[in-house]
XYZ file of C-alpha atoms in Angstrom:
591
model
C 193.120 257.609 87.665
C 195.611 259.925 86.451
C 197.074 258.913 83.221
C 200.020 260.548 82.914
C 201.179 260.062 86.327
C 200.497 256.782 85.352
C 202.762 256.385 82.634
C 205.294 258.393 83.592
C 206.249 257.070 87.033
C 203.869 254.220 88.141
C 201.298 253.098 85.732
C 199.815 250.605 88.097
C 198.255 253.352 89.899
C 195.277 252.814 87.729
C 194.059 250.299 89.746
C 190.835 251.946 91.002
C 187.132 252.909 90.745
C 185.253 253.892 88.498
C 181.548 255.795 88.936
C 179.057 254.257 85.991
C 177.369 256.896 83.519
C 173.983 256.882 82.724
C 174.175 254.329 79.659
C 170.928 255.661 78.451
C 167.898 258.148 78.987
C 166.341 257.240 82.083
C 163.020 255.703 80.531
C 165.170 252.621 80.741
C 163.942 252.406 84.643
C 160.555 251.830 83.642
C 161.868 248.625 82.633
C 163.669 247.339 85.477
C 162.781 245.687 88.851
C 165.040 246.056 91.589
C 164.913 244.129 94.449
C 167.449 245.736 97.451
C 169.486 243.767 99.974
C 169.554 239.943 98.309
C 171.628 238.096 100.656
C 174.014 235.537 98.775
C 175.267 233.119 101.364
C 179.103 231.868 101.081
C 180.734 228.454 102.044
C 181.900 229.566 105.440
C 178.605 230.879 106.137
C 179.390 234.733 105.446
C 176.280 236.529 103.296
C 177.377 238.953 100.569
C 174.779 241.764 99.734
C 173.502 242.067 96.338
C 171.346 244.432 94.570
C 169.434 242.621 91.900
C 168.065 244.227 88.539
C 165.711 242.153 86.717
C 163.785 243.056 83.070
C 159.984 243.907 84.623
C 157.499 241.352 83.726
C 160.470 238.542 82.558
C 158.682 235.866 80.855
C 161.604 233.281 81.135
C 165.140 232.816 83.032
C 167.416 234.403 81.655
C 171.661 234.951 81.547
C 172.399 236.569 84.445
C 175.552 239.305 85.019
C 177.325 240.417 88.515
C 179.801 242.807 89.238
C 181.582 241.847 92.585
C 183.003 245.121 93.819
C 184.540 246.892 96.613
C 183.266 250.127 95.911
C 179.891 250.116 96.979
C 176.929 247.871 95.181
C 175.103 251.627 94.181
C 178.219 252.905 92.369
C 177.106 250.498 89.308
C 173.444 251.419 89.874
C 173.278 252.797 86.231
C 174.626 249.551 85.106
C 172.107 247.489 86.490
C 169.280 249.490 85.209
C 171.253 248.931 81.735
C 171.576 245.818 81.564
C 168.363 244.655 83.107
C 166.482 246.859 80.500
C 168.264 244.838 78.007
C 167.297 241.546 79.588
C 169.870 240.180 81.234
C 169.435 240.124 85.233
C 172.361 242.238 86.965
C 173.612 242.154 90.052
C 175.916 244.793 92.170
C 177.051 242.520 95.014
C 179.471 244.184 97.948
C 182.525 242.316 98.159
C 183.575 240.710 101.515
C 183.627 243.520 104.412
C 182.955 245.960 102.169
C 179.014 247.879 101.487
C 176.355 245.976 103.521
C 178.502 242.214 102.774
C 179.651 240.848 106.259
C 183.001 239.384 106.860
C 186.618 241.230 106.738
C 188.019 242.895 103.995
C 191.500 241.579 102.222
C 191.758 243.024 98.837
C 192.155 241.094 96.035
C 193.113 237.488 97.532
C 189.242 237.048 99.289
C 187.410 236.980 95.605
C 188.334 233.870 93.758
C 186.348 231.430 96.191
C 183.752 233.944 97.064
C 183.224 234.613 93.288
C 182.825 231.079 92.168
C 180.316 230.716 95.497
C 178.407 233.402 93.825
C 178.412 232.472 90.576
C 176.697 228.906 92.008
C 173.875 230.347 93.814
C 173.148 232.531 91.037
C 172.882 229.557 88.477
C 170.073 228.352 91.296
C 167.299 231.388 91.587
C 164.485 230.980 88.961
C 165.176 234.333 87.196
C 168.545 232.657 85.919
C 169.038 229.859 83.101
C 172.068 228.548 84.912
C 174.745 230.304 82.301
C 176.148 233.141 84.408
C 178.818 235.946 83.840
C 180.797 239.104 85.226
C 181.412 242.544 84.173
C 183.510 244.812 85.020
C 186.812 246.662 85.465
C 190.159 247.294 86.922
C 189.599 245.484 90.829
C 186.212 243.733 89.436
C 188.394 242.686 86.062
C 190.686 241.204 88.373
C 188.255 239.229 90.193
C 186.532 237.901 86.947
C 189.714 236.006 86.214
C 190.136 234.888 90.143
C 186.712 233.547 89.886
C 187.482 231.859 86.675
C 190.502 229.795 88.376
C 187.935 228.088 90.782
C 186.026 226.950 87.477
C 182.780 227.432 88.610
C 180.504 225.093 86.677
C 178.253 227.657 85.408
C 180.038 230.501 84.365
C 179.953 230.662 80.986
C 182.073 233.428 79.647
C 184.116 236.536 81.402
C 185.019 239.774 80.398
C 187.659 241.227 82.214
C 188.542 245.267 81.563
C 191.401 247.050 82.916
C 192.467 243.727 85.010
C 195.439 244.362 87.659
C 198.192 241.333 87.620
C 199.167 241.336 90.751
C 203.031 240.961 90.581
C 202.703 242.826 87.160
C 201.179 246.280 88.089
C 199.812 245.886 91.532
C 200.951 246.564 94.059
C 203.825 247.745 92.762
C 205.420 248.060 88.634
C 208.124 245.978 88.231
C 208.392 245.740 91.957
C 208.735 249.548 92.116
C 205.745 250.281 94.688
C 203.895 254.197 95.115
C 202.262 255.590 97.825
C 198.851 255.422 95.816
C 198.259 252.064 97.610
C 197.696 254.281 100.728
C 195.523 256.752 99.319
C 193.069 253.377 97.807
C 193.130 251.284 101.106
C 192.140 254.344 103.086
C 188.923 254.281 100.261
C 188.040 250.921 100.965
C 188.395 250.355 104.909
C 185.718 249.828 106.474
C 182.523 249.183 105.322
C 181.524 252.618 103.971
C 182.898 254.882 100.993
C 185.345 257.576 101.773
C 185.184 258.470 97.936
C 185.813 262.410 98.952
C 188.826 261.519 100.819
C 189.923 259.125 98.040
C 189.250 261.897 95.019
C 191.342 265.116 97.201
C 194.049 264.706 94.581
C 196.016 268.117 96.266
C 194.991 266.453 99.824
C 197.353 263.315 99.196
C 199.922 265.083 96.783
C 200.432 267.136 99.748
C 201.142 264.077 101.613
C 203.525 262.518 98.857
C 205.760 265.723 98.523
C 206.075 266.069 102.491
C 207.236 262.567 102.898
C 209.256 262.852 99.859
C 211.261 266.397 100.917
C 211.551 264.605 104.338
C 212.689 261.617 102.898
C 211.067 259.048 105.029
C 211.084 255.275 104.232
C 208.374 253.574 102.379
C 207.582 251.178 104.810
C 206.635 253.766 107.240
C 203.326 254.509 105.076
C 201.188 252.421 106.779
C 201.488 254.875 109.757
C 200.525 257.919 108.255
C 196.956 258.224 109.712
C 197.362 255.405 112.475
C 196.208 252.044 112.683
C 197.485 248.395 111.603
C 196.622 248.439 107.637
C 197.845 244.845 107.762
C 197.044 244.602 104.250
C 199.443 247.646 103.062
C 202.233 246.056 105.599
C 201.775 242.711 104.187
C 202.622 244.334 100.029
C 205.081 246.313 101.620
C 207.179 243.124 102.831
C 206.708 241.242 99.550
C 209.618 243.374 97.555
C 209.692 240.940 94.683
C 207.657 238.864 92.128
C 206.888 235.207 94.536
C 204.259 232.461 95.298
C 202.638 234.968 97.481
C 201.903 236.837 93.964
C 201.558 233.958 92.093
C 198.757 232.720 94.685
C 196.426 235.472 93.560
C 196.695 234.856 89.753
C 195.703 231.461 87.744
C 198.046 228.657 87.549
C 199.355 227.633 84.284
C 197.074 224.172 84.693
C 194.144 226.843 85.386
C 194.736 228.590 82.549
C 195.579 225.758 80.638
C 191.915 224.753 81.114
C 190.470 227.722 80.613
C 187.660 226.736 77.229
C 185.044 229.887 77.493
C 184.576 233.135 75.043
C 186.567 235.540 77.061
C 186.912 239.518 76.015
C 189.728 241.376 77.212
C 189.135 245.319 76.817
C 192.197 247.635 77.925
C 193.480 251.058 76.894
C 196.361 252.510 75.454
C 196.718 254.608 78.794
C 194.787 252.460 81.102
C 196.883 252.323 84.279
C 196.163 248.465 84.353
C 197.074 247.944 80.788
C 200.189 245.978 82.179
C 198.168 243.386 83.651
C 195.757 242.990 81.242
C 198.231 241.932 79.002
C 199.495 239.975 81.239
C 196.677 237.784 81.654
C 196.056 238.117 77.974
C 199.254 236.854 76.998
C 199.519 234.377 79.517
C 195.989 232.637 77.980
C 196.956 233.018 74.760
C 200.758 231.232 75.500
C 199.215 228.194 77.717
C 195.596 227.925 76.126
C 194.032 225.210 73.822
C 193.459 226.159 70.452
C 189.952 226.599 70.998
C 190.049 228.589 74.000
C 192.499 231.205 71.856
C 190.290 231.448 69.518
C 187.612 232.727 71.681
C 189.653 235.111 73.489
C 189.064 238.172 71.968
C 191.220 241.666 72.763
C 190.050 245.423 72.158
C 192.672 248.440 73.104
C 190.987 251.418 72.836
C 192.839 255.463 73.098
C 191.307 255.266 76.209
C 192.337 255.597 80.055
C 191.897 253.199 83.255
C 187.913 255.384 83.681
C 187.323 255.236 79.601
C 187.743 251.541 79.351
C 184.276 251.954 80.824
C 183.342 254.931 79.416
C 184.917 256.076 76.753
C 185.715 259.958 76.574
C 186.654 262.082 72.857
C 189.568 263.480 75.172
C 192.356 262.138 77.621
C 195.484 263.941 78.460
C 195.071 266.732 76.489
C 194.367 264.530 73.365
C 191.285 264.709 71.476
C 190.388 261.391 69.273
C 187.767 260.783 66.406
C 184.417 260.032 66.680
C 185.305 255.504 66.106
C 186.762 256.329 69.418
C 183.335 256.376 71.622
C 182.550 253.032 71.583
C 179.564 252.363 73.238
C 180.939 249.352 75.450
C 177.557 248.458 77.275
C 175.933 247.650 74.013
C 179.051 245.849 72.854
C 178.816 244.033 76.525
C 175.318 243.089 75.735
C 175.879 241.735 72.174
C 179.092 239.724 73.771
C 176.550 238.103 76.131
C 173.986 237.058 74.179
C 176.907 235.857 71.973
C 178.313 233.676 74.299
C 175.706 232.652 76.264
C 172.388 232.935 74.349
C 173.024 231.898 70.677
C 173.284 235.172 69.129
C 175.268 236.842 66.775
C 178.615 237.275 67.744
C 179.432 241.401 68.141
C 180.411 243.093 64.369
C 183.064 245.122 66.102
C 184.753 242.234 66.822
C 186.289 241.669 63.281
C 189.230 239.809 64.318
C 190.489 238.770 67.210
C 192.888 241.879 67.981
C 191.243 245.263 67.803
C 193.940 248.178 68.299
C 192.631 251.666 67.877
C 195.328 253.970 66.316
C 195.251 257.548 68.149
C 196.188 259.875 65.589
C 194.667 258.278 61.876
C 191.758 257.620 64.402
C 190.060 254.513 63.394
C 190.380 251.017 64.270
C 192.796 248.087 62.695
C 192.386 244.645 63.228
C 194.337 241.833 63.580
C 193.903 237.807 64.185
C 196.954 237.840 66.865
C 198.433 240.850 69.510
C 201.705 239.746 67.272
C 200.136 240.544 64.311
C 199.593 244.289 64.815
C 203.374 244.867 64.334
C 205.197 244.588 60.604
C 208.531 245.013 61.802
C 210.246 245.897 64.894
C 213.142 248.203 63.652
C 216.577 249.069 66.061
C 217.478 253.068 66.163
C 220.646 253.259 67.588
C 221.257 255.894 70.449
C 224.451 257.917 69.643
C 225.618 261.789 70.408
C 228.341 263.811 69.273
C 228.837 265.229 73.307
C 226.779 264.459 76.221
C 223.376 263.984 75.341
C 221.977 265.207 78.654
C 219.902 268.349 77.130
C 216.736 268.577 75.457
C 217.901 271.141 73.353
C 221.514 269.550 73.097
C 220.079 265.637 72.592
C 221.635 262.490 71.053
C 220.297 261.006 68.078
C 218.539 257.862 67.468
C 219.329 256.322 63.867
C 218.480 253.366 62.019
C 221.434 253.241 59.888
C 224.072 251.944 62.141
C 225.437 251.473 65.505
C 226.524 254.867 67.383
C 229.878 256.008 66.897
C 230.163 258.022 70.663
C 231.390 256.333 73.236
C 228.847 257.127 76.187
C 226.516 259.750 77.698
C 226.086 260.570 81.629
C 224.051 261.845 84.214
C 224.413 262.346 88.074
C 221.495 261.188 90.159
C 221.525 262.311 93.808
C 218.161 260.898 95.856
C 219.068 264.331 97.807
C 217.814 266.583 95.148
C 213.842 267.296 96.019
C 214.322 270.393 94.247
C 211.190 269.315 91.777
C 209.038 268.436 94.448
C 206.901 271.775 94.702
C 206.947 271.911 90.984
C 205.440 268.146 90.436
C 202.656 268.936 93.173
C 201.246 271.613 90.965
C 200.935 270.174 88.247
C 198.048 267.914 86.552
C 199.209 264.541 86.458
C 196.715 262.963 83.793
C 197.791 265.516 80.942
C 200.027 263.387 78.050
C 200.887 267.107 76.308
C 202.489 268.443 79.300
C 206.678 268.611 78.860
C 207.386 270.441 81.940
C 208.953 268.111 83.816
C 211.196 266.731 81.185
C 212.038 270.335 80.299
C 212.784 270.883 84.417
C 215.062 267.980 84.257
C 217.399 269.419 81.824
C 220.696 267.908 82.597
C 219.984 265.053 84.890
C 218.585 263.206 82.125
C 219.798 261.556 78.970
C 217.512 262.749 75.282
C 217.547 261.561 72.351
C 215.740 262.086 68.942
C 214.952 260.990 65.389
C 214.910 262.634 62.465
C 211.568 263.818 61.611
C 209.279 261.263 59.832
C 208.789 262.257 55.786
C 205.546 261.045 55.916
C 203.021 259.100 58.548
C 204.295 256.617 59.660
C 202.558 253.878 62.527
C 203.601 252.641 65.525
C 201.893 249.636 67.105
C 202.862 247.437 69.848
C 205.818 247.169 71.797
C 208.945 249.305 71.885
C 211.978 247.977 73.541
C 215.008 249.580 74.742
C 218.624 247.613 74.590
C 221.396 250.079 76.437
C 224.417 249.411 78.288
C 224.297 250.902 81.034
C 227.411 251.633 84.029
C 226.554 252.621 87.367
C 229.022 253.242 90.584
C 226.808 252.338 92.956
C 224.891 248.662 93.908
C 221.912 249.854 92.881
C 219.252 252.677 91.098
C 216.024 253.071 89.111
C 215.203 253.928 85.971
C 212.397 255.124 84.183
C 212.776 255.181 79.927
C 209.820 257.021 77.775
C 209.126 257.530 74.308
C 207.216 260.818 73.107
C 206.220 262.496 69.590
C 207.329 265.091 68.983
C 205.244 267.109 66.618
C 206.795 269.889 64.144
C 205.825 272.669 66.437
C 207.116 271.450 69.629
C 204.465 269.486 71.228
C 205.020 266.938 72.901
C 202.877 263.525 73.311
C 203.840 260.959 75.699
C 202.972 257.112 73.973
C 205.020 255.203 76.286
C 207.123 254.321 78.783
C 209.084 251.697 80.999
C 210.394 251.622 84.644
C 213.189 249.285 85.451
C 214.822 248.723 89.100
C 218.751 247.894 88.440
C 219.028 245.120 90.967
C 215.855 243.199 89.236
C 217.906 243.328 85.437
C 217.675 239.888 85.573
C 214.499 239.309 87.090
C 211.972 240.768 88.751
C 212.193 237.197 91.375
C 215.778 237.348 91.973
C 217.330 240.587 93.612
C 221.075 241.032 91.885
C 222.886 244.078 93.072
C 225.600 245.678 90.980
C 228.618 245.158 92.377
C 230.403 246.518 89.179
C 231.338 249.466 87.591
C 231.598 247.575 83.814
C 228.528 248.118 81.406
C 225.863 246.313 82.108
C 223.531 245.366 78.998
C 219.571 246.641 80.481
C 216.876 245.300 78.841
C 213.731 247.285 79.199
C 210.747 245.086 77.996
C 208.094 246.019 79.802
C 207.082 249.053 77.495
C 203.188 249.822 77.379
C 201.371 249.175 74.134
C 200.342 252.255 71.692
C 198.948 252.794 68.574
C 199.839 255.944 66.997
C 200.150 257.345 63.570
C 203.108 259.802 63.946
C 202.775 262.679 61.921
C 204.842 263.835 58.913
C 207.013 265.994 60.159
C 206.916 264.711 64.004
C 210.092 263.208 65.370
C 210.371 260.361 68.198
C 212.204 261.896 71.702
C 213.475 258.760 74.405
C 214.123 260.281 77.414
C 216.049 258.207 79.575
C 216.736 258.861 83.566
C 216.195 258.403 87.438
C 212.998 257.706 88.864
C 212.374 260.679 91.510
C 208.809 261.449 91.780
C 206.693 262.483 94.879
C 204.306 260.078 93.316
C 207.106 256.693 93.360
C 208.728 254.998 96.232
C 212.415 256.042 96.445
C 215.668 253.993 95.924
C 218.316 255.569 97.611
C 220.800 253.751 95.555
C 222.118 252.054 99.120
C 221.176 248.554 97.869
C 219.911 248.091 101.054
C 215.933 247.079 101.306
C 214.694 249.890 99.472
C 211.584 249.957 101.506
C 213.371 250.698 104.786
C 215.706 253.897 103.081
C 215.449 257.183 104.113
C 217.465 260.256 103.249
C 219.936 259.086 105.346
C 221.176 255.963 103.181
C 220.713 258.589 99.679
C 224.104 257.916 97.547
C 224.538 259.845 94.343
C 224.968 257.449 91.169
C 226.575 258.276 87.943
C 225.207 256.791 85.159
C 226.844 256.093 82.277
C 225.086 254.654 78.932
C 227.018 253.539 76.151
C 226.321 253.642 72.736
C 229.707 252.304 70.298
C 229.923 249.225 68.622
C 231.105 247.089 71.317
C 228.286 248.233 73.392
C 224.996 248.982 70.389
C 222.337 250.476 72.623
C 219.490 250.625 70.601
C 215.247 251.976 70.777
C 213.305 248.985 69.022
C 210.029 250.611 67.298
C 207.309 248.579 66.400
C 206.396 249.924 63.197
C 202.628 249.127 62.053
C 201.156 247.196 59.315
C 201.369 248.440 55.620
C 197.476 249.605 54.566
């Protein structure tokens, strides 16, 4: 997936495969059985297919591993081999309707029953000691945690990577939806892969800018190459957080009881970092003692693919050496931690480990809480309108801003930056372009520069008062370094849909032109030692991306706008001391 795309307009866009490497040489084969098209039989009679790997000449059962995925059993062939040559058993087992597995395919809500059904019969064949476990990421780190919430009796521990939340970050961000969902369901209908449809990245940005220049509604995606896609209809008309979303996740009593090791592994740009951490949380606010005190968290400078397999450079970044973990030994050592008696991982000092990008090397911590000293307010402020990059406002922590308020017009007319997004590489973090190309439809703001290096870790937040004339608009609000030549390094961002202030369950249109307070909390987590010398930029402005669905500021059902319904917004932030808008930075622990 495409990182900065990700984090600049939808970062649930993640959500998707991920081809194995080869973990090691391929001796490791010699070492493996593999025994091809297992058939796993379901409740209702439906058979799954499985590939098994099992250590050649095993002299005892064994733990046994599965992956439950809906890209095709042989895309984790390298896995299996892996793992199997390490003695545990593996299996790559095709999700309902997907691979060789019979039955119908419906993404995500299909795999809690049909995981716990496999993690029974598994528990039964000789080669398996009746403790079983998953691995996995982004769709099959999902469905580790759906299978959990049908508390199979003999799964033993999970260890979910790069895990969607669906309400949280799929299919939609904060209930802001993308036309990515289109370009993934096409990849997984029907039983075989259409992985060189799926990976055209210019063939579907082609798609997004025409529909974007033409303006069409979202809800007419569905259509774009024929057919029902029930499934993409069915996210479409679910606009907001509900029980539909809440029937795919655990319920608080399921998490509540929730008493096995669990390792969470995300990214600092992994698409699906926002659901991670929302099942992470979640556990660690509901869970017993015990059960938070097995529940162990790694964040890695990694993206959605390197939470896998981690890569020295993402986005135009390059990190250290501590940075290439080598996650299927760590997976290996978790296992025969949890479910054979052995020692418990050494990377796993505390419970929290947080890679920071920049010092690069790993910090610990015993809570996600812990990583952060002190979360300190700069207050936004500007001497004239702080709409220029070259022109910005200032963010200060000595008091709030004297201005009164900064502005921007947003018109849902303006494709002008269509052609210009299109050519560009999405997954770069260094790439300023398109905050440069938005000069004066945007609001900027930066620090001073840093007199020495200073860390950030955890979450920023972003307090502004915000006026709008019209019912309704998006926002997107990021946070870059700046470095003391120019570049420009994108560590976060948040997207925030005006009528959803509130909540993202309750839909509250403006229907005033008074400031509004805006709270964005939903800010992805980074680690970064800024550099002396660097200087924090907050860019704050409309969401209008070929790569986002459109609000057309209408307040209408933003789903069924097209050009048509497009109202231009002013928006007016306001920074005095009535109304203190302020960028809360989470400022890391001393050495």
């Amino acid at each position: 997936m495409k990182a900065a795309l990700v984090l600049g307009v939808a970062l649930a866009a993640g959500f998707g495969p991920v081809v194995a490497a080869r973990a090691e040489a391929p001796a490791e084969a010699s070492k493996v059985e593999m025994r091809w098209g297992e058939r796993i039989p379901l409740r209702d009679g439906v058979k799954l297919s499985a590939t098994v790997y099992l250590p050649k000449g095993q002299a005892a059962p064994a733990p046994c591993i599965f992956t439950l995925t809906p890209y095709i059993a042989q895309s984790y062939h390298d896995r299996g081999v892996y793992f199997a040559a390490h003695g545990l058993p593996f299996l790559t087992v095709d999700v309902r309707g997907r691979g060789n597995s019979e039955g119908e395919f419906r993404p995500l809500i299909q795999e809690a029953k049909d995981g716990h059904d496999v993690v029974e019969w598994l528990a039964k064949q000789p080669y398996c000691n009746g403790k079983v476990s998953m691995w996995g990421g982004s769709y099959a780190g999902y469905n580790q945690w759906a299978t959990a919430k049908e508390a199979p009796p003999h799964l033993a521990t999970i260890v979910p990577v790069a895990s969607p939340y669906p309400g949280a970050d799929f299919p939609a961000r904060n209930n802001i939806a993308y036309p990515y969902l289109m370009q993934w369901l096409t990849f997984t209908d029907g039983k075989a892969s259409q992985a060189n449809i799926f990976g055209d990245a210019a063939f579907w940005a082609s798609i997004a800018r025409e529909r974007f220049e033409e303006g069409e509604a979202f809800s007419t995606l569905p259509r774009i190459f024929g057919g029902e896609h029930k499934t993409l209809v069915e996210w479409i008309s679910h606009a907001a957080v509900d029980a539909w979303y809440d029937s795919y996740a655990p319920t608080p009593e399921q998490f509540r009881a929730f008493d096995m090791p669990i390792l969470t592994i995300t990214g600092s740009y992994d698409g699906d970092q926002p659901g991670a951490f929302e099942f992470y949380k979640t556990h660690m606010k509901l869970g017993s003692e015990k059960a938070r005190a097995n529940h162990y968290l790694i964040v890695g400078p990694w993206d959605h693919a390197g939470t896998r397999t981690p890569q020295a450079s993402v986005g135009g970044l390059t990190f250290g050496p501590a940075s290439l973990v080598d996650l299927p030994k760590l997976h290996v050592q978790w296992y025969n931690w949890a479910m054979a008696g052995g020692a418990k991982p050494d990377f796993l000092q505390k419970r929290v480990a947080y890679y920071v990008m920049g010092a690069e090397r790993w910090r610990y911590a015993d809570t996600l809480e812990g990583v952060t000293a002190e979360e300190k307010p700069y207050f936004l402020d500007s001497t004239a309108n702080a709409n220029r990059v070259m022109a910005s406002g200032s963010l200060s922590p000595a008091s709030a801003g004297k201005g009164s308020a900064d502005s921007y017009v947003y018109d849902p007319r303006d494709v002008s930056g269509a052609a210009l997004e299109a050519g560009l590489d999405p997954s770069l973090l260094t790439d300023q372009t398109l905050v440069l190309a938005a000069d004066g439809k945007q609001l900027v703001y930066h620090s001073a520069a840093f007199d020495k290096p200073t860390e950030v870790s955890g979450f920023f937040r972003l307090s502004a008062w915000i006026s709008i004339d019209q019912p309704d608009t998006d926002f997107q609000a990021s946070v870059y370094e700046i470095t003391p030549d120019g570049g420009s390094i994108l560590l976060t961002n948040d997207i925030l849909r005006a009528r959803y202030r509130e909540s993202l369950r309750e839909a509250k249109l403006v229907t005033s032109k008074a400031p509004l307070r805006y709270d964005f909390n939903r800010f992805t987590f980074v680690s970064r030692q800024i550099a002396k010398g660097s200087r924090l930029r907050l860019v704050v402005g409309p969401i209008n991306s070929i790569n986002t669905q459109k609000n057309y500021n209408s307040g209408g059902v933003v789903a069924d706008e097209t050009m048509a319904d497009a109202r231009s917004v002013t928006v007016k932030l306001l920074h005095d001391k009535v109304h203190p808008s302020a960028l809360y930075i989470p400022f890391g622990q001393p050495e």
